[in-house]
Coordinates of N, CA and C in Angstrom, one line a residue:
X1 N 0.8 -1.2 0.0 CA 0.0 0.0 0.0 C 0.9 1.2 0.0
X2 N 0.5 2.3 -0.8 CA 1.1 3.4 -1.0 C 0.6 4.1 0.3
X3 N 2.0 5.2 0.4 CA 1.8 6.2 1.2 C 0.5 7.3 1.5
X4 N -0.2 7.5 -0.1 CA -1.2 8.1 -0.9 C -2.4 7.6 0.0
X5 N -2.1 6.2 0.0 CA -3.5 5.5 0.8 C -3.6 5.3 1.8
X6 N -2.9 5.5 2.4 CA -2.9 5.5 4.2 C -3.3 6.3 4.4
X7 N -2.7 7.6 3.6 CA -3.1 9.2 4.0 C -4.9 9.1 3.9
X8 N -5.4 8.6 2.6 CA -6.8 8.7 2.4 C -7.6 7.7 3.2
X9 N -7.4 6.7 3.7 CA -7.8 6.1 4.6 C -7.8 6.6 5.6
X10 N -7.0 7.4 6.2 CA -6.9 8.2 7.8 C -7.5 9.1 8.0
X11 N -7.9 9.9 6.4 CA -8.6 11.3 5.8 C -10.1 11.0 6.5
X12 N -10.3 9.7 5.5 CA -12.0 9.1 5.8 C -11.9 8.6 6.8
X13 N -11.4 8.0 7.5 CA -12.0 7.3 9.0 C -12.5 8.8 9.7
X14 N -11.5 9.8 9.4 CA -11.5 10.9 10.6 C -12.8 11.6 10.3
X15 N -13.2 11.3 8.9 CA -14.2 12.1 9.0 C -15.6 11.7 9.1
X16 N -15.7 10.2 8.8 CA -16.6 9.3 8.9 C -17.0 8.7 10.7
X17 N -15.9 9.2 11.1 CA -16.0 9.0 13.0 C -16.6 9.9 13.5
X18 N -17.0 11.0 12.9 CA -17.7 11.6 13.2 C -19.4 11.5 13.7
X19 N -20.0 11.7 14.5 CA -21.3 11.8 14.6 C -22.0 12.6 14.1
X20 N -21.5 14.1 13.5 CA -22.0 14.9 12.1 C -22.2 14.2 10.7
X21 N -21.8 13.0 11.0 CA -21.3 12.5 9.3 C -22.4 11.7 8.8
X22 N -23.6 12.1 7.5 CA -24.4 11.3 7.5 C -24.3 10.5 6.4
X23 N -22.8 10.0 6.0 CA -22.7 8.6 5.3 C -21.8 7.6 5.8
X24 N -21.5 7.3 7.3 CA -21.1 6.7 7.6 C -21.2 5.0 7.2
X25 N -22.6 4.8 7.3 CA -23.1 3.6 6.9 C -22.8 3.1 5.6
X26 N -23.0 4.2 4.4 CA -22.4 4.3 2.9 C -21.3 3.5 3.3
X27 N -20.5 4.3 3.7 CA -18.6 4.0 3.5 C -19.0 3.4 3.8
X28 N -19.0 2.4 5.2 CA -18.4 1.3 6.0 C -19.2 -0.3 4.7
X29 N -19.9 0.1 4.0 CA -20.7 -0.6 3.1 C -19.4 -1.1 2.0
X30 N -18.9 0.2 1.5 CA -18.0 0.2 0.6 C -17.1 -0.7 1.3
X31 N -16.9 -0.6 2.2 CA -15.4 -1.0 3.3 C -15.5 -2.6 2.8
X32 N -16.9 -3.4 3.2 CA -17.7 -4.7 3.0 C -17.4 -4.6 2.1
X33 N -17.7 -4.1 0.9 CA -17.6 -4.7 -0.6 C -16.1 -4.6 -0.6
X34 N -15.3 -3.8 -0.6 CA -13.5 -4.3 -0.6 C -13.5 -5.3 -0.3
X35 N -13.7 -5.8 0.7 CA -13.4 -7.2 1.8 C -13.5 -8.5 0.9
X36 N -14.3 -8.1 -0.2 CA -14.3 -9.2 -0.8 C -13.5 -9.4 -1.9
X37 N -12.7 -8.5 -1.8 CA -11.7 -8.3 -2.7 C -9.9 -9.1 -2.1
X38 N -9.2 -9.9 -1.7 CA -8.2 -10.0 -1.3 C -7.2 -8.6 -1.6
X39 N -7.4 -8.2 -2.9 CA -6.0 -7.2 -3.6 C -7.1 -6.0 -2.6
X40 N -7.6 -6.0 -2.0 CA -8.5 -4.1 -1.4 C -8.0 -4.7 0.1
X41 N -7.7 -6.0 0.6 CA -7.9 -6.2 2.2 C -6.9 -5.4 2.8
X42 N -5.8 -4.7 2.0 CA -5.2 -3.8 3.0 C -5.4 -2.4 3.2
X43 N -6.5 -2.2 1.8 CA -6.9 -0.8 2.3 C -8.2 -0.7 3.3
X44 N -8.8 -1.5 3.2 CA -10.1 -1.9 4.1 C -9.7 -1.9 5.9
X45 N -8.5 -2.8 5.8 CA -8.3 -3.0 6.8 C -7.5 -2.2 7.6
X46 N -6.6 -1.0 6.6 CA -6.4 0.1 7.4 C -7.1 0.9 8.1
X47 N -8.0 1.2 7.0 CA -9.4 2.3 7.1 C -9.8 2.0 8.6
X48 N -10.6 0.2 9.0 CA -11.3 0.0 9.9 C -10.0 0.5 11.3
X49 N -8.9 0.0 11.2 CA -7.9 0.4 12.4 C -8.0 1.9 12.6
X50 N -7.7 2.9 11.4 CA -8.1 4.1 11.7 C -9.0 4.5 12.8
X51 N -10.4 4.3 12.1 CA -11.3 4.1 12.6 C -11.6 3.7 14.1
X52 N -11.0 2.8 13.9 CA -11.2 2.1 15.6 C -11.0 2.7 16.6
X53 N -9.4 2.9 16.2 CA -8.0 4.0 17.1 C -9.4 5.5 17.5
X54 N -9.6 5.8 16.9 CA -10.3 6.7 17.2 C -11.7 6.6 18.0
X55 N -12.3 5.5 17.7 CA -13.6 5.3 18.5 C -13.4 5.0 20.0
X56 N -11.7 4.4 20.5 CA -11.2 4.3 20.9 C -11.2 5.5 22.3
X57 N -11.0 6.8 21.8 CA -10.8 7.8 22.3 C -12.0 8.5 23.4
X58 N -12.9 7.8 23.0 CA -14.1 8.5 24.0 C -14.6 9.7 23.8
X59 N -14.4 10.9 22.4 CA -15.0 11.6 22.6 C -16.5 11.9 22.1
X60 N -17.0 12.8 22.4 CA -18.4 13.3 22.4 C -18.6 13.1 20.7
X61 N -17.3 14.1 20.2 CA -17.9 14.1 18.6 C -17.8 13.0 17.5
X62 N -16.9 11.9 18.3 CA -16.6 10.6 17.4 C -17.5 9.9 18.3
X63 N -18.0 8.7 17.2 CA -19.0 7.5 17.4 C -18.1 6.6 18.5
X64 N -18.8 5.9 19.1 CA -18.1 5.2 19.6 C -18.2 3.7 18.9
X65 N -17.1 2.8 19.6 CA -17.1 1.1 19.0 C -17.9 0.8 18.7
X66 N -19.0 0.8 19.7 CA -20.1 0.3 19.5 C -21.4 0.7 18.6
X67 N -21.5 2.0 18.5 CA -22.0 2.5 17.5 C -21.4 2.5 15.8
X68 N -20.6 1.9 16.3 CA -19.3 1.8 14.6 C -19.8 0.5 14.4
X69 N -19.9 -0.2 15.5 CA -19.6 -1.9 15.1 C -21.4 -2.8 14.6
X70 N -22.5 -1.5 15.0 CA -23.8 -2.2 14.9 C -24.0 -1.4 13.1
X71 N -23.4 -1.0 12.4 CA -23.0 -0.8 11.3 C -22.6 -1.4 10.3
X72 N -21.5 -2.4 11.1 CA -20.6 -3.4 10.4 C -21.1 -4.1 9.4
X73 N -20.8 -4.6 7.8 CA -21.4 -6.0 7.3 C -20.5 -7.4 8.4
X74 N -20.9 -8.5 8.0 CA -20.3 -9.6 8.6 C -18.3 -9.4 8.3
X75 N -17.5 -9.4 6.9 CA -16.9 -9.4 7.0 C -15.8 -8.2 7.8
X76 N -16.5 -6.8 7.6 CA -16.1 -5.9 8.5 C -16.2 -6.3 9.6
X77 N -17.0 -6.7 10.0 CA -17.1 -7.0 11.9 C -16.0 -8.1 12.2
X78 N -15.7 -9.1 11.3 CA -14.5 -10.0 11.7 C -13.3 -9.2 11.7
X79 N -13.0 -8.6 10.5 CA -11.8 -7.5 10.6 C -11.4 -6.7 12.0
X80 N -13.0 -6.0 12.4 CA -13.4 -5.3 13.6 C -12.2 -5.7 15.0
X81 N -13.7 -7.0 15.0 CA -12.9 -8.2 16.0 C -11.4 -8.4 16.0
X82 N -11.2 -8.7 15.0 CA -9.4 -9.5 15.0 C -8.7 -8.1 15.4
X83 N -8.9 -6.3 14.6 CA -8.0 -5.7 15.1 C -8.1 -5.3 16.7
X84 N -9.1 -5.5 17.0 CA -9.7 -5.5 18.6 C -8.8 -6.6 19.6
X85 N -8.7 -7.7 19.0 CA -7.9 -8.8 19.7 C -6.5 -8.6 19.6
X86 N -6.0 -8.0 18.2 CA -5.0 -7.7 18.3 C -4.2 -6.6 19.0
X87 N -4.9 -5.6 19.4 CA -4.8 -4.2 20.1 C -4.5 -4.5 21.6
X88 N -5.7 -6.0 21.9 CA -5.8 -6.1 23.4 C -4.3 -7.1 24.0
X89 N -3.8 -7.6 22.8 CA -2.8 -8.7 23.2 C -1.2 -7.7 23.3
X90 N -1.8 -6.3 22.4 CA -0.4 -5.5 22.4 C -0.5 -5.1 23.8
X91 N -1.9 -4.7 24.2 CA -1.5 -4.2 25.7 C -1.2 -5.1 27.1
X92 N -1.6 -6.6 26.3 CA -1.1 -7.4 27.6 C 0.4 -7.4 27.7
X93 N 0.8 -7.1 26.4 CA 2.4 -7.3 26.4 C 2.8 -6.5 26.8
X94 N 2.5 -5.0 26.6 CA 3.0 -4.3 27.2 C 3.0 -3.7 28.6
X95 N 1.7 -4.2 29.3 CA 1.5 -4.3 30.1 C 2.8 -5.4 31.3
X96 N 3.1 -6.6 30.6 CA 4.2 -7.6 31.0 C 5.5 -6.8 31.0
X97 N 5.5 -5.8 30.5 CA 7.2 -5.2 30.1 C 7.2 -4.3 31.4
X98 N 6.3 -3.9 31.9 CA 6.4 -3.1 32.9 C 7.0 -1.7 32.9
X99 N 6.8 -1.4 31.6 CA 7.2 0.0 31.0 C 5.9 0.6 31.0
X100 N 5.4 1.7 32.0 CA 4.3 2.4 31.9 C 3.9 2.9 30.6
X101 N 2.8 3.3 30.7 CA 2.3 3.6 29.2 C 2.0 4.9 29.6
X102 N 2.0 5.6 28.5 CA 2.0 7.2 28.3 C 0.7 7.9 28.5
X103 N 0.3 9.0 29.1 CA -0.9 9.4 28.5 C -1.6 9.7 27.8
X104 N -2.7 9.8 27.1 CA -3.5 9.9 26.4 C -4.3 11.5 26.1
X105 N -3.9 12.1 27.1 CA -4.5 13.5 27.5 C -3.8 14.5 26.1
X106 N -2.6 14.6 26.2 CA -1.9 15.5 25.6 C -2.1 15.5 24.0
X107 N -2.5 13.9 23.6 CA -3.4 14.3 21.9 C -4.0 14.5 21.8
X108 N -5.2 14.4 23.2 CA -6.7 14.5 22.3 C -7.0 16.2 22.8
X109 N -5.9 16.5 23.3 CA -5.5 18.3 23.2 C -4.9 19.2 22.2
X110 N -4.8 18.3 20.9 CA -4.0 18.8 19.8 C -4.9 19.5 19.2
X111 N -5.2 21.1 18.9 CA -5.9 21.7 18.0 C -5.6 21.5 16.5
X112 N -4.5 21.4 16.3 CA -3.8 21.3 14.7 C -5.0 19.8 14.0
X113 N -5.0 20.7 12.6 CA -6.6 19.6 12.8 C -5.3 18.5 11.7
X114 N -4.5 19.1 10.9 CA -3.5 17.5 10.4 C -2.8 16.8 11.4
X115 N -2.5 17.4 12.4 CA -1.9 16.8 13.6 C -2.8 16.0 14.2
X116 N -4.1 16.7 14.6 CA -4.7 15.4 15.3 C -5.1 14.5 14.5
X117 N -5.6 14.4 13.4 CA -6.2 13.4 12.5 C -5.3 12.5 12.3
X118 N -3.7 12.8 12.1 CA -2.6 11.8 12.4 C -2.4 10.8 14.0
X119 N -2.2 11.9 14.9 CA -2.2 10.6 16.2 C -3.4 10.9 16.9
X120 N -4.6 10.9 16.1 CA -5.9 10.5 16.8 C -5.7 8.9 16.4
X121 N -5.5 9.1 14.7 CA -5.6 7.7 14.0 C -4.4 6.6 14.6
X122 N -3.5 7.1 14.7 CA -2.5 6.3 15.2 C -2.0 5.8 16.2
X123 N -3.0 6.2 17.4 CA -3.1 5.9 18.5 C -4.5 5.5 19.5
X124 N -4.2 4.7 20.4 CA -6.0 4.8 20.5 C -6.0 4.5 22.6
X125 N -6.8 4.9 22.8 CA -6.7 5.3 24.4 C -7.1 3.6 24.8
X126 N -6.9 3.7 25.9 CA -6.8 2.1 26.7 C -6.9 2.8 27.8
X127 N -7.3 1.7 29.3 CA -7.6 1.9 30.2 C -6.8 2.8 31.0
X128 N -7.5 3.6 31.8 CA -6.7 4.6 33.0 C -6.5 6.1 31.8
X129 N -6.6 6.2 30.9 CA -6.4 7.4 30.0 C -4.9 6.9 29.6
X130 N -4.4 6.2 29.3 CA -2.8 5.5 28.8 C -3.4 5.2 27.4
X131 N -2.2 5.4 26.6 CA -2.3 5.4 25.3 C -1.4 4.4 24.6
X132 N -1.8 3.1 23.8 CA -1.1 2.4 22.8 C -0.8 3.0 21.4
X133 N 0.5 2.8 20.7 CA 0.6 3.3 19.2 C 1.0 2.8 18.7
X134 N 1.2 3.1 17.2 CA 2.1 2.0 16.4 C 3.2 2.1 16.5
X135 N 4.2 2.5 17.3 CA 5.0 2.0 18.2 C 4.9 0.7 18.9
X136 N 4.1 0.9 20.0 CA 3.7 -0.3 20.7 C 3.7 -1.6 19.7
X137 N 2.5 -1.6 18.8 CA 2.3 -2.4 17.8 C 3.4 -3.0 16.8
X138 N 4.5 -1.7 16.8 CA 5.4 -2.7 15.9 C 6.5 -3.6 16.6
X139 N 6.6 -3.0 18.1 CA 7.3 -3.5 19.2 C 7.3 -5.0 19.5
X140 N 5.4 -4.9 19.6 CA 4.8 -5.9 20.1 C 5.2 -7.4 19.0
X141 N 5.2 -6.7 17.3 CA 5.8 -7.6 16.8 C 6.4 -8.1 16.4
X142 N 7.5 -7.5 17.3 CA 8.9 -7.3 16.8 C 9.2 -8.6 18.2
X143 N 8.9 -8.6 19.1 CA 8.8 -9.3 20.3 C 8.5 -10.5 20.3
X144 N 6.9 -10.4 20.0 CA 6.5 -11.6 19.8 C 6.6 -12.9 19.1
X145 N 6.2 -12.2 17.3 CA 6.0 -12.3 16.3 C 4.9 -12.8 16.1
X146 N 3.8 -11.8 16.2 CA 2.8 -12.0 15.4 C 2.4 -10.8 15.4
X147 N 1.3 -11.0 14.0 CA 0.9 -10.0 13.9 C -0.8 -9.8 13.6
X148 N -1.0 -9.2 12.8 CA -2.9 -9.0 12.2 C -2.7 -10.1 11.2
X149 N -3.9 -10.7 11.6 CA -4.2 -12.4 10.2 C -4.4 -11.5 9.1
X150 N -4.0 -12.7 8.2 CA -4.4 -11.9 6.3 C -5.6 -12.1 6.3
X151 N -5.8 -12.3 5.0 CA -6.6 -12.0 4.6 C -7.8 -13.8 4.7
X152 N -7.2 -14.9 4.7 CA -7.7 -16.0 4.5 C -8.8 -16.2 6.2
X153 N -8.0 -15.2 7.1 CA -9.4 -15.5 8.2 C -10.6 -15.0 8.2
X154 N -10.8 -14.5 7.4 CA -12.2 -13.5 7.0 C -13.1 -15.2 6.4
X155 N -12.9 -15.7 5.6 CA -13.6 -17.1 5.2 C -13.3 -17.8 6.5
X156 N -12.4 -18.0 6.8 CA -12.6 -18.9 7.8 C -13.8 -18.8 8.6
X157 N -13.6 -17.4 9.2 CA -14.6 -16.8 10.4 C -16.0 -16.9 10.2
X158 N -15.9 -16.8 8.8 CA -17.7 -16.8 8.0 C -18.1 -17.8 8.3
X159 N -17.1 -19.2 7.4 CA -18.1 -20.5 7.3 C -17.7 -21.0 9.2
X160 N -17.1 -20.6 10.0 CA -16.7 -21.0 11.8 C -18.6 -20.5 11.9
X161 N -18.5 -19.8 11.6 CA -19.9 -18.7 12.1 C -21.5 -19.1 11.3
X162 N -21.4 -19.7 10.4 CA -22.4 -20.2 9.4 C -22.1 -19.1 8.1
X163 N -22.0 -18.4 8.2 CA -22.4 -17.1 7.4 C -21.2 -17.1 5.9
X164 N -20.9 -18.7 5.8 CA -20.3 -18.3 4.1 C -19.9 -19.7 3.6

């Protein structure tokens, strides 16, 4: 994935996280139709992490998870899930390292609106107001070695689930 697309991916989550935004449902539609694309699964699946990182944050003007997630088609919501699982295993690990985690406060105080849309997206709040990033995440799999499933768990998950 190009540089180009990361940027556009991070463009629309930020603005589709919105609770002003009345095509949320649209996109996240589109998002589903990628999904069934293997060659679109890494733009899809940026988009949704964007997204997430942000819903992540608790504020008033962004949707929250849960209101993102009762949106979802089936394959989006597996995507959902897995970056959800994968977010929660970076913070057990880093949690084990015993290197406190940073707060959370100082970005969601960023007025710069390319600045926040950057580590709004890139970051996403966890318990106590402590903040995970792609930092953490590349740490985490640099440590572990694992990372986000490809593309082939999206069928799995379907026919595990009935639904393919």
């Amino acid at each position: 994935m190009e540089a180009d697309d990361l940027d556009v991916c991070r463009q629309i989550a930020f603005r589709v996280a919105g609770h002003d935004h009345d095509a949320t449902a649209e996109v996240l539609a589109v998002i589903e139709d990628l999904l069934q694309d293997e060659d679109e699964y890494d733009v899809a699946v940026t988009f949704l992490w964007n997204l997430q990182n942000l819903a992540t944050h608790g504020l008033d003007t962004v949707r929250s998870s849960g209101e993102i997630y009762l949106l979802l088609g089936p394959r989006s919501a597996i995507c959902w899930d897995s970056l959800a699982g994968f977010w929660s295993a970076v913070a057990e690990w880093r949690a084990r390292t015993g290197v406190p985690l940073e707060p959370v406060a100082p970005l969601l105080g960023i007025e710069n609106e390319e600045l926040r849309t950057l580590l709004w997206t890139m970051n996403r709040t966890v318990s106590a107001g402590a903040k995970l990033g792609l930092a953490d995440a590349v740490r985490y799999e640099k440590a572990v070695g694992s990372s986000l499933p490809g593309y082939s768990h999206i069928a799995l998950a379907m026919r595990t689930t009935g639904q393919g």
